[in-house]
Short mmCIF file of C-alpha atoms in Angstrom, two decimals:
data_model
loop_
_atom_site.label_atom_id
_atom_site.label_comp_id
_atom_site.label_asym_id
_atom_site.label_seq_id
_atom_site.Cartn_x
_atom_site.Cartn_y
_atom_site.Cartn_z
CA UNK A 77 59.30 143.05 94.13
CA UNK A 78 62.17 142.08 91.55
CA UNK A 79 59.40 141.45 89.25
CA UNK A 80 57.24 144.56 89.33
CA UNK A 81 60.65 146.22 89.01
CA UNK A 82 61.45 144.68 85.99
CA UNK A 83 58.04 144.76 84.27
CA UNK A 84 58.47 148.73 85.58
CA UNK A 85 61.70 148.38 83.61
CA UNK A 86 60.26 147.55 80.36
CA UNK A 87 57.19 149.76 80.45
CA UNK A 88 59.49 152.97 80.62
CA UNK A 89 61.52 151.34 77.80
CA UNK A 90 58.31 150.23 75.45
CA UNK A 91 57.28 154.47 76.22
CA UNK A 92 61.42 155.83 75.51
CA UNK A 93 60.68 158.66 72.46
CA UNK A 94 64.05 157.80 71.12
CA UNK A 95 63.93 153.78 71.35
CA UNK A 96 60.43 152.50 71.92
CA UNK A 97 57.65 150.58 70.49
CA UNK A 98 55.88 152.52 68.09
CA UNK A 99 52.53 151.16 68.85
CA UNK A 100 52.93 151.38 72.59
CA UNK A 101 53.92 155.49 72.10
CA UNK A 102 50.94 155.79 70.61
CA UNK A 103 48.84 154.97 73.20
CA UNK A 104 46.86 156.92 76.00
CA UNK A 105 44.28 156.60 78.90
CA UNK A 106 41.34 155.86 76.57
CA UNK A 107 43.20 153.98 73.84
CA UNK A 108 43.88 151.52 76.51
CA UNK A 109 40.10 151.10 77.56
CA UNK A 110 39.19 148.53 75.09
CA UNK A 111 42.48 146.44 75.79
CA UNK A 112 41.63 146.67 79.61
CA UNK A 113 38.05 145.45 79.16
CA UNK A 114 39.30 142.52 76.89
CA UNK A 115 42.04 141.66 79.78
CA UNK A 116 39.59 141.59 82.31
CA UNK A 117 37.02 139.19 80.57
CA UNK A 118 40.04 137.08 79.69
CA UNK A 119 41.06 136.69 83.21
CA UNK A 120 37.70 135.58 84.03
CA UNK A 121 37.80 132.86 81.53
CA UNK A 122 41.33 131.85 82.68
CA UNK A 123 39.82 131.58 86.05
CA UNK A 124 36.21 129.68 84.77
CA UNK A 125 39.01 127.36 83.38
CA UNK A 126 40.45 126.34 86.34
CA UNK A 127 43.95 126.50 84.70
CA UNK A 128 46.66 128.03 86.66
CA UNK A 129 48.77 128.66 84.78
CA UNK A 130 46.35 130.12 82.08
CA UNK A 131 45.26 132.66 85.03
CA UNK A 132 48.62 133.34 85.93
CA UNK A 133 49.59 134.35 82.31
CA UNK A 134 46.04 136.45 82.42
CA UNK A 135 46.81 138.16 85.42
CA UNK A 136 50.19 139.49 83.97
CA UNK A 137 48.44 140.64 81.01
CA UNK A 138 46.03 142.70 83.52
CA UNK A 139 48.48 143.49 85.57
CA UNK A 140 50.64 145.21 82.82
CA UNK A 141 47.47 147.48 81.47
CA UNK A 142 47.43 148.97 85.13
CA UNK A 143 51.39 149.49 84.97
CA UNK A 144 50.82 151.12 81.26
CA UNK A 145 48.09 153.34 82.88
CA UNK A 146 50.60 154.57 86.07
CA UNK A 147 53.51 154.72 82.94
CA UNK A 148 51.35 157.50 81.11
CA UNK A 149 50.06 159.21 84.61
CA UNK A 150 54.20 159.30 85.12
CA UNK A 151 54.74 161.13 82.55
CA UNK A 152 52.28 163.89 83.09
CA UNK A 153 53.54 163.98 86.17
CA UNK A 154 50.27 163.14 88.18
CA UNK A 155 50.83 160.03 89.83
CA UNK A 156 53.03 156.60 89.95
CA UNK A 157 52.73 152.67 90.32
CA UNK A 158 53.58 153.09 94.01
CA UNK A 159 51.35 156.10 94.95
CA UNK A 160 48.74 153.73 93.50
CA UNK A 161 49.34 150.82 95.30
CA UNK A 162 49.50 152.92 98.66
CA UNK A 163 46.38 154.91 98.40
CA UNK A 164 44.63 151.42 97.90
CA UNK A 165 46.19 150.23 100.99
CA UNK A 166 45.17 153.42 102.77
CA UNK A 167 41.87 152.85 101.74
CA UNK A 168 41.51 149.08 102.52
CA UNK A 169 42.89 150.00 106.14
CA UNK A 170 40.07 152.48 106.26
CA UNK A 171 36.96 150.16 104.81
CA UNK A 172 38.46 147.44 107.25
CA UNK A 173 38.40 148.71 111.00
CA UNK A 174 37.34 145.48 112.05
CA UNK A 175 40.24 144.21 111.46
CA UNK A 176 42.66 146.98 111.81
CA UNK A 177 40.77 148.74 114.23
CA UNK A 178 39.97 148.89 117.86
CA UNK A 179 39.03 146.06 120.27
CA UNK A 180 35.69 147.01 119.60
CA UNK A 181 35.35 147.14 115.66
CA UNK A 182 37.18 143.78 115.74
CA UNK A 183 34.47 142.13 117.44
CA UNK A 184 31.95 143.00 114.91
CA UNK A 185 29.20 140.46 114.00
CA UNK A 186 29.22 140.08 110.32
CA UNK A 187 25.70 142.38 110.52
CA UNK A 188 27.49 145.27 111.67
CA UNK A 189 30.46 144.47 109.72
CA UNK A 190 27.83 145.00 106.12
CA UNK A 191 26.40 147.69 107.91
CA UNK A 192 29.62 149.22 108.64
CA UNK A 193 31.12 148.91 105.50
CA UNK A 194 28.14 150.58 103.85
CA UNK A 195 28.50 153.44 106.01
CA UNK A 196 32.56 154.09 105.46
CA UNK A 197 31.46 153.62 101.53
CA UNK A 198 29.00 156.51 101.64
CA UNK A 199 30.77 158.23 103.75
CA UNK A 200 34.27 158.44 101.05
CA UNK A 201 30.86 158.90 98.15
CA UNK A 202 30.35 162.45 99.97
CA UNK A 203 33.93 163.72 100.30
CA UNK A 204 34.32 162.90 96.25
CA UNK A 205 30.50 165.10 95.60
CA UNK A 206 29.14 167.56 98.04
CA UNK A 207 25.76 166.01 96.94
CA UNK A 208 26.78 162.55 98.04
CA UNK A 209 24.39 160.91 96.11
CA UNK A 210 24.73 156.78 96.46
CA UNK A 211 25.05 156.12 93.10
CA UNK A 212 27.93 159.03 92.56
CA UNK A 213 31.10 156.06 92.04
CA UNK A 214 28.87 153.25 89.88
CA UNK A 215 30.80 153.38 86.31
CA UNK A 216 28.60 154.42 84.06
CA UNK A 217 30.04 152.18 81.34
CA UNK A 218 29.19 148.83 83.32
CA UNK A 219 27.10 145.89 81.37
CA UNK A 220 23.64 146.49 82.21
CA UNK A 221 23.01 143.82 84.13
CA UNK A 222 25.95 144.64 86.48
CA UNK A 223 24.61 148.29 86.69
CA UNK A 224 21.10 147.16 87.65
CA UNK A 225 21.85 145.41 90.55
CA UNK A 226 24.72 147.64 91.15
CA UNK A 227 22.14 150.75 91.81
CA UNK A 228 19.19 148.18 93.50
CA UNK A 229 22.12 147.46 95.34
CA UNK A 230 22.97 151.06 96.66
CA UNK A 231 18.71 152.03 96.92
CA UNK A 232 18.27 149.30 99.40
CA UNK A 233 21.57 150.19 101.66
CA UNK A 234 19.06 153.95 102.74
CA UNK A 235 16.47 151.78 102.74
CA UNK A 236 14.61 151.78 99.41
CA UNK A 237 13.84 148.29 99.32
CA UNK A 238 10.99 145.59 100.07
CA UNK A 239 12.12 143.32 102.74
CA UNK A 240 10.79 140.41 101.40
CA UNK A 241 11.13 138.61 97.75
CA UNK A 242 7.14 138.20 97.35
CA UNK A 243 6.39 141.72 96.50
CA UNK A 244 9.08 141.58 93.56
CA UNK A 245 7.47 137.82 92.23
CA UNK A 246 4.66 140.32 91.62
CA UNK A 247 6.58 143.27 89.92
CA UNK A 248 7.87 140.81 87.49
CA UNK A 249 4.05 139.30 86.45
CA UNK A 250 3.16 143.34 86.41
CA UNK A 251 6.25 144.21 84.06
CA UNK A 252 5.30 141.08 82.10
CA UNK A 253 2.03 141.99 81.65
CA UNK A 254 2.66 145.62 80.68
CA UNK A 255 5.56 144.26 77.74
CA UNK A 256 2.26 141.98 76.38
CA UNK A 257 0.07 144.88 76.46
CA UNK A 258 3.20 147.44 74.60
CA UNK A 259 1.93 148.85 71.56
CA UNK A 260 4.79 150.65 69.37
CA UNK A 261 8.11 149.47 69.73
CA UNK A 262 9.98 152.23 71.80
CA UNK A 263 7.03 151.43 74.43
CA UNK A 264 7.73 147.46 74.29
CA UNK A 265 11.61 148.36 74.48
CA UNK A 266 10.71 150.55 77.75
CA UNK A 267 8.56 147.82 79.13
CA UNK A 268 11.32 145.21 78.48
CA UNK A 269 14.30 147.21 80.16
CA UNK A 270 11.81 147.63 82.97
CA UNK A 271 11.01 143.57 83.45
CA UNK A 272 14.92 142.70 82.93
CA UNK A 273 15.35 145.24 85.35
CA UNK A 274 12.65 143.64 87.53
CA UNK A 275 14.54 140.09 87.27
CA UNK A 276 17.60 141.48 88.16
CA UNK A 277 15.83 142.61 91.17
CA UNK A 278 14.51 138.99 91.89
CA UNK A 279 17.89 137.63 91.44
CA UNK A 280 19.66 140.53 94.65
CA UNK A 281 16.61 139.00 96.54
CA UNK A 282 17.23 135.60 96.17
CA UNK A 283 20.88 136.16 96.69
CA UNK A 284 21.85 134.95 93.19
CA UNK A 285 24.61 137.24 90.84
CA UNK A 286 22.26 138.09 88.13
CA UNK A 287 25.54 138.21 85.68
CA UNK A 288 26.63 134.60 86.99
CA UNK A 289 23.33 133.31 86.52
CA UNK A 290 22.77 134.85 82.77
CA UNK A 291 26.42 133.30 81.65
CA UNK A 292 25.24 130.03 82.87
CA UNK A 293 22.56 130.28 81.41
CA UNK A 294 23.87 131.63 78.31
CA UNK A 295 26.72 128.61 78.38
CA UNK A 296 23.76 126.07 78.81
CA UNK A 297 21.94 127.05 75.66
CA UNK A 298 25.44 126.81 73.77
CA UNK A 299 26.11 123.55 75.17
CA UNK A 300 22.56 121.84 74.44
CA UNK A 301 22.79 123.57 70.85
CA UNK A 302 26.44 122.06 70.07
CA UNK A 303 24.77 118.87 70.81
CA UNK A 304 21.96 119.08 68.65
CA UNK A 305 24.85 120.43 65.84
CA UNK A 306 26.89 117.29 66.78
CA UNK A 307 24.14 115.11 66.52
CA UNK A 308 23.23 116.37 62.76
CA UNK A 309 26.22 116.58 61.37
CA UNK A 310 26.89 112.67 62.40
CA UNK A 311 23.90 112.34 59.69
CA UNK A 312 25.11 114.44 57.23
CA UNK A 313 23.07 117.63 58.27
CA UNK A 314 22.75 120.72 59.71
CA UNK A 315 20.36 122.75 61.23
CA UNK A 316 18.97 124.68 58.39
CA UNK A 317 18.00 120.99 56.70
CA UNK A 318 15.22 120.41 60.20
CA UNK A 319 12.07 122.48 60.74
CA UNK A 320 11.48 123.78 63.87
CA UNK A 321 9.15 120.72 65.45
CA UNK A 322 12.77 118.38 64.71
CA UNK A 323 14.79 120.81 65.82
CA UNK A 324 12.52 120.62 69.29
CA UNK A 325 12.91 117.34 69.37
CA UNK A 326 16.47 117.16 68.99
CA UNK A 327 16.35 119.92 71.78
CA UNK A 328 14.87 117.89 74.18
CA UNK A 329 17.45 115.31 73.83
CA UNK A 330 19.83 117.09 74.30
CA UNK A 331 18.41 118.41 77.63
CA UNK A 332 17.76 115.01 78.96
CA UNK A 333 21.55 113.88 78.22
#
């Protein structure tokens, strides 16, 4: 712990009134939130990367926004670093009685172990709102996508759900058949949120991360449009030189390679 001690160290000395950084004194919960969301995406790519040491560096720079965040609840005098830590181990203990539980919750099959944790998850949703609603704790600043499957996600643990993946094949064709026949454009907007909300749906049922599988898509059509870049500048060109039937072409290549 001689490192969180440390870094503990220099957060109270980056917040001293008399001898701190200026920029870090300024600073409070929600002048932190875009520097937290930027950490956390830059983790991810450290971790895409495969680079240890790049995640290691990452995770320090995450790690710190969470000691900033206990730093400013210090000195309201709400909470610190450690009460932190321990209520998340109290809680983990909790959502994990098959494996600090009984005889009997330890010989859970992994069924009853989803089921289970479903249950202890609604369960802390209630104590937090008397109307225990199970979409009470989803952030409501998540991406979209994330949200989406996030609230399928919490309909289909009570049982608001098809049980199969054909009915939703045919929600999509409905939702894309309702954005074709969209007349003004807040109605084609509607329509669309409603078939990207339908995909996402498709996705939870075929057991794919609707996020993972929109960045790899999204990296895909970077990658095959680099190419075709590549391939016209080694002639002197650029894109706005082709029409679109070369630019196709040139598409196509790329794919195949």
């Amino acid at each position: 712990m001689k490192g969180m001690q440390q870094l503990q160290r220099v957060m109270t000395q980056l917040r001293n009134p008399e001898s701190g950084c200026p920029w870090d004194l300024k600073q409070n919960m929600t002048s932190l939130i875009p520097y937290t969301i930027e950490e956390t995406y830059e983790v991810v790519d450290a971790i895409q990367s495969g680079n240890w040491q790049s995640i290691k560096d990452e995770l320090g720079d995450l790690l710190f926004q969470v000691v900033f965040y206990a730093q400013l609840a210090r000195e309201e005098q709400q909470f610190e670093l450690d009460d932190i830590a321990a209520h998340t181990a109290d809680k983990l203990i909790s959502r994990h009685p098959h494996v600090f539980g009984t005889d009997a919750e330890r010989n859970l099959s992994d069924a009853e172990i989803k089921s289970q944790w479903e249950q202890i998850k609604q369960q802390e949703r209630t104590k937090k709102d008397a109307k225990g609603s199970v979409f009470d704790d989803i952030p409501s600043q998540l991406p979209s996508v994330l949200k989406a499957a996030k609230l399928q996600k919490r309909a289909a643990s009570v049982g608001f759900d098809w049980t199969e993946a054909e009915p939703v094949y045919a929600k999509v064709d409905e939702e894309i058949q309702e954005v074709k026949e969209a007349t003004d454009q807040d109605h084609i907007e509607e329509e669309i949120g409603d078939l990207l909300f339908a995909v996402v749906n498709l996705a939870r049922h075929k057991q794919v991360n609707p996020e993972a599988a929109l960045q790899r898509a999204n990296e895909k059509f970077k990658s095959r449009f680099q190419t075709i870049e590549q391939r016209l500048s080694e002639q002197g060109k650029n894109a706005t030189d082709c029409n679109l039937d070369e630019l196709e072409a040139l598409w196509q290549q790329a794919k195949k390679a």
